[in-house]
PDB file of C-alpha atoms in Angstrom:
ATOM      1  CA  MET A 826      10.329 -38.474  28.789  1.00  0.00           C
ATOM      2  CA  SER A 827      10.519 -35.506  31.158  1.00  0.00           C
ATOM      3  CA  GLU A 828      13.336 -34.014  29.075  1.00  0.00           C
ATOM      4  CA  ILE A 829      11.149 -34.183  25.972  1.00  0.00           C
ATOM      5  CA  LYS A 830       8.292 -32.439  27.761  1.00  0.00           C
ATOM      6  CA  CYS A 831      10.595 -29.628  28.870  1.00  0.00           C
ATOM      7  CA  LEU A 832      12.009 -29.122  25.391  1.00  0.00           C
ATOM      8  CA  GLU A 833       8.598 -29.201  23.734  1.00  0.00           C
ATOM      9  CA  HIS A 834       7.360 -26.252  25.783  1.00  0.00           C
ATOM     10  CA  SER A 835       8.332 -23.919  22.951  1.00  0.00           C
ATOM     11  CA  THR A 836       6.296 -25.965  20.470  1.00  0.00           C
ATOM     12  CA  LEU A 837       3.066 -24.586  21.888  1.00  0.00           C
ATOM     13  CA  LYS A 838       4.484 -21.200  22.838  1.00  0.00           C
ATOM     14  CA  VAL A 839       4.327 -19.670  19.347  1.00  0.00           C
ATOM     15  CA  PRO A 840       0.760 -20.740  18.446  1.00  0.00           C
ATOM     16  CA  TYR A 841      -0.449 -19.738  21.898  1.00  0.00           C
ATOM     17  CA  GLU A 842       1.047 -16.266  21.578  1.00  0.00           C
ATOM     18  CA  ILE A 843      -0.445 -15.923  18.096  1.00  0.00           C
ATOM     19  CA  ILE A 844      -3.903 -16.830  19.405  1.00  0.00           C
ATOM     20  CA  ASN A 845      -3.485 -14.433  22.308  1.00  0.00           C
ATOM     21  CA  LYS A 846      -2.467 -11.606  19.981  1.00  0.00           C
ATOM     22  CA  LYS A 847      -5.300 -12.273  17.552  1.00  0.00           C
ATOM     23  CA  PHE A 848      -7.773 -12.297  20.435  1.00  0.00           C
ATOM     24  CA  ARG A 849      -6.622  -8.888  21.663  1.00  0.00           C
ATOM     25  CA  VAL A 850      -6.731  -7.416  18.160  1.00  0.00           C
ATOM     26  CA  ALA A 851     -10.192  -8.877  17.559  1.00  0.00           C
ATOM     27  CA  GLN A 852     -11.466  -7.574  20.887  1.00  0.00           C
ATOM     28  CA  LYS A 853     -10.342  -4.046  20.082  1.00  0.00           C
ATOM     29  CA  ALA A 854     -11.857  -4.185  16.597  1.00  0.00           C
ATOM     30  CA  ILE A 855     -15.201  -5.500  17.855  1.00  0.00           C
ATOM     31  CA  ASP A 856     -15.320  -2.979  20.709  1.00  0.00           C
ATOM     32  CA  ARG A 857     -14.633  -0.172  18.255  1.00  0.00           C
ATOM     33  CA  GLU A 858     -17.416  -1.269  15.911  1.00  0.00           C
ATOM     34  CA  ALA A 859     -19.796  -1.837  18.843  1.00  0.00           C
ATOM     35  CA  ASP A 860     -19.206   1.759  19.939  1.00  0.00           C
ATOM     36  CA  GLN A 861     -20.141   2.912  16.446  1.00  0.00           C
ATOM     37  CA  VAL A 862     -23.386   0.928  16.656  1.00  0.00           C
ATOM     38  CA  GLN A 863     -24.203   2.544  19.996  1.00  0.00           C
ATOM     39  CA  LEU A 864     -23.503   6.019  18.645  1.00  0.00           C
ATOM     40  CA  ALA A 865     -25.764   5.400  15.656  1.00  0.00           C
ATOM     41  CA  SER A 866     -28.504   4.062  17.951  1.00  0.00           C
ATOM     42  CA  LYS A 867     -28.261   7.129  20.173  1.00  0.00           C
ATOM     43  CA  GLU A 868     -28.773   9.329  17.135  1.00  0.00           C
ATOM     44  CA  VAL A 869     -32.064   7.535  16.488  1.00  0.00           C
ATOM     45  CA  GLU A 870     -33.143   7.949  20.115  1.00  0.00           C
ATOM     46  CA  LYS A 871     -32.198  11.616  20.067  1.00  0.00           C
ATOM     47  CA  ALA A 872     -34.228  12.200  16.915  1.00  0.00           C
ATOM     48  CA  LEU A 873     -37.312  10.587  18.486  1.00  0.00           C
ATOM     49  CA  LYS A 874     -37.093  12.682  21.661  1.00  0.00           C
ATOM     50  CA  VAL A 875     -37.073  16.109  20.026  1.00  0.00           C
ATOM     51  CA  SER A 876     -40.199  18.256  20.281  1.00  0.00           C
ATOM     52  CA  VAL A 877     -40.506  18.531  16.519  1.00  0.00           C
ATOM     53  CA  HIS A 878     -41.443  15.142  15.137  1.00  0.00           C
ATOM     54  CA  PRO A 879     -38.912  13.943  12.541  1.00  0.00           C
ATOM     55  CA  THR A 880     -40.005  12.863   9.115  1.00  0.00           C
ATOM     56  CA  ILE A 881     -40.098   9.254   8.019  1.00  0.00           C
ATOM     57  CA  SER A 882     -37.247   9.973   5.631  1.00  0.00           C
ATOM     58  CA  ASP A 883     -35.022  11.250   8.451  1.00  0.00           C
ATOM     59  CA  ILE A 884     -35.765   8.241  10.644  1.00  0.00           C
ATOM     60  CA  SER A 885     -35.175   5.913   7.711  1.00  0.00           C
ATOM     61  CA  LYS A 886     -31.715   7.394   7.143  1.00  0.00           C
ATOM     62  CA  LEU A 887     -30.794   7.085  10.811  1.00  0.00           C
ATOM     63  CA  VAL A 888     -32.038   3.501  11.019  1.00  0.00           C
ATOM     64  CA  GLY A 889     -30.185   2.704   7.814  1.00  0.00           C
ATOM     65  CA  CYS A 890     -27.009   4.004   9.425  1.00  0.00           C
ATOM     66  CA  VAL A 891     -27.592   1.695  12.404  1.00  0.00           C
ATOM     67  CA  VAL A 892     -28.134  -1.280  10.095  1.00  0.00           C
ATOM     68  CA  GLN A 893     -24.958  -0.444   8.205  1.00  0.00           C
ATOM     69  CA  ARG A 894     -22.946  -0.290  11.422  1.00  0.00           C
ATOM     70  CA  ILE A 895     -24.390  -3.616  12.564  1.00  0.00           C
ATOM     71  CA  GLN A 896     -23.443  -5.210   9.248  1.00  0.00           C
ATOM     72  CA  VAL A 897     -19.884  -3.932   9.606  1.00  0.00           C
ATOM     73  CA  LEU A 898     -19.770  -5.284  13.163  1.00  0.00           C
ATOM     74  CA  LYS A 899     -21.041  -8.668  11.961  1.00  0.00           C
ATOM     75  CA  ARG A 900     -18.456  -8.818   9.180  1.00  0.00           C
ATOM     76  CA  LYS A 901     -15.614  -7.862  11.510  1.00  0.00           C
ATOM     77  CA  ALA A 902     -16.731 -10.446  14.053  1.00  0.00           C
ATOM     78  CA  GLU A 903     -16.912 -13.209  11.441  1.00  0.00           C
ATOM     79  CA  GLU A 904     -13.475 -12.362  10.042  1.00  0.00           C
ATOM     80  CA  ASN A 905     -11.846 -12.287  13.469  1.00  0.00           C
ATOM     81  CA  ILE A 906     -13.570 -15.465  14.635  1.00  0.00           C
ATOM     82  CA  GLU A 907     -12.417 -17.312  11.521  1.00  0.00           C
ATOM     83  CA  ASP A 908      -8.887 -16.014  12.032  1.00  0.00           C
ATOM     84  CA  GLU A 909      -8.874 -17.138  15.660  1.00  0.00           C
ATOM     85  CA  LEU A 910     -10.278 -20.552  14.746  1.00  0.00           C
ATOM     86  CA  ASN A 911      -7.524 -21.120  12.189  1.00  0.00           C
ATOM     87  CA  SER A 912      -4.919 -20.304  14.818  1.00  0.00           C
ATOM     88  CA  SER A 913      -6.686 -22.579  17.292  1.00  0.00           C
ATOM     89  CA  TYR A 914      -6.578 -25.451  14.807  1.00  0.00           C
ATOM     90  CA  VAL A 915      -2.818 -24.997  14.486  1.00  0.00           C
ATOM     91  CA  CYS A 916      -2.452 -25.193  18.247  1.00  0.00           C
ATOM     92  CA  LYS A 917      -4.750 -28.220  18.390  1.00  0.00           C
ATOM     93  CA  ARG A 918      -2.739 -30.095  15.747  1.00  0.00           C
ATOM     94  CA  LYS A 919       0.449 -29.504  17.706  1.00  0.00           C
ATOM     95  CA  ILE A 920      -1.196 -30.736  20.900  1.00  0.00           C
ATOM     96  CA  GLU A 921      -2.350 -33.893  19.108  1.00  0.00           C
ATOM     97  CA  HIS A 922       1.190 -34.369  17.848  1.00  0.00           C
ATOM     98  CA  LEU A 923       2.644 -34.066  21.342  1.00  0.00           C
ATOM     99  CA  LYS A 924       0.211 -36.653  22.662  1.00  0.00           C
ATOM    100  CA  GLY A 925       2.279 -39.236  20.808  1.00  0.00           C
ATOM    101  CA  ILE A 926       4.879 -39.262  23.581  1.00  0.00           C
ATOM    102  CA  ALA A 927       2.393 -40.522  26.175  1.00  0.00           C
ATOM    103  CA  PRO A 928       2.624 -44.351  26.476  1.00  0.00           C
ATOM    104  CA  PRO A 929      -0.686 -46.257  26.574  1.00  0.00           C
ATOM    105  CA  GLU A 930      -1.682 -48.661  29.306  1.00  0.00           C
ATOM    106  CA  ASN A 931      -1.294 -51.637  26.958  1.00  0.00           C
ATOM    107  CA  ASN A 932       0.079 -52.493  23.495  1.00  0.00           C
ATOM    108  CA  ASN A 933       3.530 -51.143  24.308  1.00  0.00           C
ATOM    109  CA  GLU A 934       5.020 -52.711  21.178  1.00  0.00           C
ATOM    110  CA  ILE A 935       2.624 -50.851  18.909  1.00  0.00           C
ATOM    111  CA  TRP A 936       3.237 -47.651  20.843  1.00  0.00           C
ATOM    112  CA  GLN A 937       7.009 -48.107  20.584  1.00  0.00           C
ATOM    113  CA  ALA A 938       6.794 -48.302  16.793  1.00  0.00           C
ATOM    114  CA  SER A 939       4.575 -45.230  16.750  1.00  0.00           C
ATOM    115  CA  PHE A 940       6.942 -43.447  19.127  1.00  0.00           C
ATOM    116  CA  ASP A 941       9.916 -44.176  16.872  1.00  0.00           C
ATOM    117  CA  LYS A 942       8.041 -42.550  13.991  1.00  0.00           C
ATOM    118  CA  TRP A 943       7.157 -39.617  16.244  1.00  0.00           C
ATOM    119  CA  LYS A 944      10.830 -39.115  17.074  1.00  0.00           C
ATOM    120  CA  ARG A 945      11.750 -38.989  13.382  1.00  0.00           C
ATOM    121  CA  VAL A 946       9.065 -36.377  12.804  1.00  0.00           C
ATOM    122  CA  ARG A 947      10.332 -34.488  15.825  1.00  0.00           C
ATOM    123  CA  ILE A 948      13.880 -34.413  14.455  1.00  0.00           C
ATOM    124  CA  ASP A 949      12.635 -33.025  11.140  1.00  0.00           C
ATOM    125  CA  ARG A 950      10.561 -30.450  12.978  1.00  0.00           C
ATOM    126  CA  MET A 951      13.521 -29.376  15.103  1.00  0.00           C
ATOM    127  CA  VAL A 952      15.672 -28.998  11.983  1.00  0.00           C
ATOM    128  CA  VAL A 953      12.977 -26.892  10.308  1.00  0.00           C
ATOM    129  CA  GLU A 954      12.698 -24.621  13.337  1.00  0.00           C
ATOM    130  CA  HIS A 955      16.475 -24.228  13.451  1.00  0.00           C
ATOM    131  CA  LEU A 956      16.607 -23.357   9.757  1.00  0.00           C
ATOM    132  CA  LEU A 957      13.926 -20.726  10.300  1.00  0.00           C
ATOM    133  CA  ARG A 958      15.928 -19.164  13.120  1.00  0.00           C
ATOM    134  CA  MET A 959      19.060 -19.098  10.978  1.00  0.00           C
ATOM    135  CA  GLY A 960      17.231 -17.455   8.087  1.00  0.00           C
ATOM    136  CA  TYR A 961      17.172 -20.407   5.662  1.00  0.00           C
ATOM    137  CA  TYR A 962      13.463 -20.061   4.954  1.00  0.00           C
ATOM    138  CA  LYS A 963      13.360 -21.772   1.560  1.00  0.00           C
ATOM    139  CA  THR A 964      15.286 -24.774   2.852  1.00  0.00           C
ATOM    140  CA  ALA A 965      13.023 -24.989   5.892  1.00  0.00           C
ATOM    141  CA  GLU A 966       9.938 -24.816   3.716  1.00  0.00           C
ATOM    142  CA  ARG A 967      11.243 -27.564   1.422  1.00  0.00           C
ATOM    143  CA  LEU A 968      12.097 -29.895   4.309  1.00  0.00           C
ATOM    144  CA  ALA A 969       8.714 -29.305   5.936  1.00  0.00           C
ATOM    145  CA  SER A 970       7.002 -30.080   2.637  1.00  0.00           C
ATOM    146  CA  GLN A 971       8.989 -33.275   2.067  1.00  0.00           C
ATOM    147  CA  SER A 972       8.276 -34.480   5.611  1.00  0.00           C
ATOM    148  CA  ASN A 973       4.646 -33.289   5.456  1.00  0.00           C
ATOM    149  CA  ILE A 974       4.978 -31.369   8.716  1.00  0.00           C
ATOM    150  CA  GLN A 975       3.998 -27.857   7.612  1.00  0.00           C
ATOM    151  CA  HIS A 976       1.198 -27.878  10.187  1.00  0.00           C
ATOM    152  CA  LEU A 977       3.675 -28.655  12.984  1.00  0.00           C
ATOM    153  CA  THR A 978       6.159 -25.863  12.280  1.00  0.00           C
ATOM    154  CA  ASN A 979       6.251 -22.089  12.558  1.00  0.00           C
ATOM    155  CA  LEU A 980       6.457 -21.424   8.836  1.00  0.00           C
ATOM    156  CA  ALA A 981       3.752 -18.793   9.330  1.00  0.00           C
ATOM    157  CA  ILE A 982       6.457 -16.348  10.461  1.00  0.00           C
ATOM    158  CA  GLU A 983       8.130 -16.477   7.038  1.00  0.00           C
ATOM    159  CA  PRO A 984       6.286 -13.384   5.696  1.00  0.00           C
ATOM    160  CA  TYR A 985       8.008 -11.400   8.444  1.00  0.00           C
ATOM    161  CA  LYS A 986      11.526 -12.658   7.733  1.00  0.00           C
ATOM    162  CA  SER A 987      12.570  -9.312   6.235  1.00  0.00           C
ATOM    163  CA  LEU A 988      11.884  -7.659   9.588  1.00  0.00           C
ATOM    164  CA  PHE A 989      14.557  -9.784  11.267  1.00  0.00           C
ATOM    165  CA  GLY A 990      17.287  -9.512   8.635  1.00  0.00           C
ATOM    166  CA  MET A 991      20.566  -7.679   9.236  1.00  0.00           C
ATOM    167  CA  LYS A 992      19.618  -5.197   6.514  1.00  0.00           C
ATOM    168  CA  ARG A 993      16.726  -4.147   8.725  1.00  0.00           C
ATOM    169  CA  TRP A 994      19.142  -2.609  11.256  1.00  0.00           C
ATOM    170  CA  THR A 995      20.589  -0.269   8.631  1.00  0.00           C
ATOM    171  CA  GLU A 996      17.083   0.770   7.599  1.00  0.00           C
ATOM    172  CA  LEU A 997      16.122   1.417  11.215  1.00  0.00           C
ATOM    173  CA  VAL A 998      19.214   3.587  11.752  1.00  0.00           C
ATOM    174  CA  ILE A 999      18.355   5.675   8.687  1.00  0.00           C
ATOM    175  CA  LYS A1000      14.718   6.017   9.751  1.00  0.00           C
ATOM    176  CA  PHE A1001      15.747   7.016  13.263  1.00  0.00           C
ATOM    177  CA  ARG A1002      18.096   9.683  11.946  1.00  0.00           C
ATOM    178  CA  ASN A1003      15.484  11.056   9.545  1.00  0.00           C
ATOM    179  CA  GLU A1004      12.919  11.162  12.332  1.00  0.00           C
ATOM    180  CA  ASN A1005      15.418  13.002  14.518  1.00  0.00           C
ATOM    181  CA  TYR A1006      16.019  15.536  11.724  1.00  0.00           C
ATOM    182  CA  ARG A1007      12.277  15.998  11.286  1.00  0.00           C
ATOM    183  CA  LEU A1008      11.807  16.498  15.018  1.00  0.00           C
ATOM    184  CA  PHE A1009      14.300  19.370  15.032  1.00  0.00           C
ATOM    185  CA  GLN A1010      13.155  20.634  11.604  1.00  0.00           C
ATOM    186  CA  LEU A1011      16.491  19.890   9.973  1.00  0.00           C
ATOM    187  CA  SER A1012      17.182  18.831   6.417  1.00  0.00           C
ATOM    188  CA  THR A1013      18.074  15.196   5.851  1.00  0.00           C
ATOM    189  CA  GLN A1014      21.154  16.385   3.952  1.00  0.00           C
ATOM    190  CA  SER A1015      24.000  18.297   5.541  1.00  0.00           C
ATOM    191  CA  LEU A1016      24.984  21.777   4.408  1.00  0.00           C
ATOM    192  CA  LEU A1017      28.248  20.393   3.030  1.00  0.00           C
ATOM    193  CA  THR A1018      26.366  17.840   0.927  1.00  0.00           C
ATOM    194  CA  VAL A1019      24.037  20.491  -0.469  1.00  0.00           C
ATOM    195  CA  ALA A1020      26.929  22.828  -1.282  1.00  0.00           C
ATOM    196  CA  ILE A1021      28.947  20.112  -3.039  1.00  0.00           C
ATOM    197  CA  GLN A1022      25.962  18.911  -5.053  1.00  0.00           C
ATOM    198  CA  ALA A1023      25.056  22.454  -6.090  1.00  0.00           C
ATOM    199  CA  GLY A1024      28.630  23.178  -7.178  1.00  0.00           C
ATOM    200  CA  LEU A1025      28.998  19.927  -9.106  1.00  0.00           C
ATOM    201  CA  SER A1026      25.636  20.389 -10.804  1.00  0.00           C
ATOM    202  CA  ALA A1027      26.644  23.904 -11.896  1.00  0.00           C
ATOM    203  CA  LEU A1028      29.825  22.555 -13.515  1.00  0.00           C
ATOM    204  CA  LYS A1029      28.496  19.264 -14.852  1.00  0.00           C
ATOM    205  CA  THR A1030      28.285  18.808 -18.630  1.00  0.00           C
ATOM    206  CA  PRO A1031      27.949  15.728 -20.869  1.00  0.00           C
ATOM    207  CA  GLN A1032      31.643  16.093 -21.704  1.00  0.00           C
ATOM    208  CA  CYS A1033      32.508  15.177 -18.112  1.00  0.00           C
ATOM    209  CA  TYR A1034      31.447  11.589 -18.875  1.00  0.00           C
ATOM    210  CA  SER A1035      33.240  11.317 -22.186  1.00  0.00           C
ATOM    211  CA  ILE A1036      36.550   9.477 -22.006  1.00  0.00           C
ATOM    212  CA  THR A1037      38.183  11.625 -24.700  1.00  0.00           C
ATOM    213  CA  CYS A1038      36.913  15.029 -23.565  1.00  0.00           C
ATOM    214  CA  LYS A1039      37.632  15.117 -19.831  1.00  0.00           C
ATOM    215  CA  ASN A1040      39.372  18.205 -18.459  1.00  0.00           C
ATOM    216  CA  LEU A1041      41.961  17.752 -15.719  1.00  0.00           C
ATOM    217  CA  ASN A1042      41.047  21.159 -14.275  1.00  0.00           C
ATOM    218  CA  CYS A1043      37.333  20.317 -14.051  1.00  0.00           C
ATOM    219  CA  PRO A1044      36.219  19.045 -10.607  1.00  0.00           C
ATOM    220  CA  VAL A1045      33.411  16.965 -12.122  1.00  0.00           C
ATOM    221  CA  CYS A1046      35.892  15.165 -14.367  1.00  0.00           C
ATOM    222  CA  GLN A1047      37.772  13.890 -11.314  1.00  0.00           C
ATOM    223  CA  GLU A1048      36.954  10.256 -10.547  1.00  0.00           C
ATOM    224  CA  ASP A1049      35.494  10.716  -7.054  1.00  0.00           C
ATOM    225  CA  PHE A1050      33.426  13.796  -7.855  1.00  0.00           C
ATOM    226  CA  ASN A1051      32.411  12.227 -11.147  1.00  0.00           C
ATOM    227  CA  GLN A1052      30.619   9.428  -9.299  1.00  0.00           C
ATOM    228  CA  ILE A1053      28.965  11.850  -6.879  1.00  0.00           C
ATOM    229  CA  ALA A1054      27.650  13.995  -9.742  1.00  0.00           C
ATOM    230  CA  LYS A1055      26.453  11.023 -11.782  1.00  0.00           C
ATOM    231  CA  HIS A1056      22.780  11.397 -10.812  1.00  0.00           C
ATOM    232  CA  LEU A1057      22.781  15.195 -10.538  1.00  0.00           C
ATOM    233  CA  PRO A1058      21.214  17.369 -13.272  1.00  0.00           C
ATOM    234  CA  TYR A1059      23.401  19.055 -15.880  1.00  0.00           C
ATOM    235  CA  SER A1060      24.098  22.752 -15.642  1.00  0.00           C
ATOM    236  CA  HIS A1061      21.743  25.014 -17.571  1.00  0.00           C
ATOM    237  CA  CYS A1062      23.758  27.260 -19.874  1.00  0.00           C
ATOM    238  CA  VAL A1063      21.992  30.114 -21.645  1.00  0.00           C
ATOM    239  CA  GLN A1064      25.098  31.008 -23.660  1.00  0.00           C
ATOM    240  CA  SER A1065      27.802  28.778 -25.092  1.00  0.00           C
ATOM    241  CA  ARG A1066      31.290  28.934 -23.625  1.00  0.00           C
ATOM    242  CA  LEU A1067      34.624  28.272 -25.299  1.00  0.00           C
ATOM    243  CA  ILE A1068      37.428  27.030 -23.083  1.00  0.00           C
ATOM    244  CA  CYS A1069      40.985  27.113 -24.403  1.00  0.00           C
ATOM    245  CA  ARG A1070      43.182  24.297 -23.219  1.00  0.00           C
TER     246      ARG A1070
END
């Protein structure tokens, strides 16, 4: 039993961290909107303290601004509270699930049958979590659906699966390089690349991609350069040229 309790520590770790994160995000959002309400209220107080009495229209606009800020604060609070409650329900369902390992004071036979069922659910849940870690999201989702344990798994992380893929590392390398170029005000393309592309574009014609009209002396007609120039624009010729072969 103690081994199960140690292993199940991670079961509550994910929902707890999600709740903690949502709480911090909600706190920042509410604090930001509360500051806006205070600023709008101070504008009303400032208008009332001036020597020249403001008009009813001016006060109405300022009060309307305060009301608008309060409405935004109320909406933000409701959205964040609902979001936190949904995460809390997930955590609560997992806690209720883990209570199944605690034996009652009596009716051990009934508990044993229930515990056997709990262990089968636990195995399915462990398999689903492993599939998620290995990147088999569709398989994990199907198993969770068949076993009716979606509420006991971490399938909520599936929308972020692209962030953990191996392809993401290549994208991060490219973004890091581009950011480094931008920092030093450099072009994302090297001088050699620009020179080659300019030269190929100046020589490129539709004949370079015709099987019967390729010229052995034309750089663009060569296989490697031909692929490089494939997406480059054709050269702009004002006058026609005749080339004797």
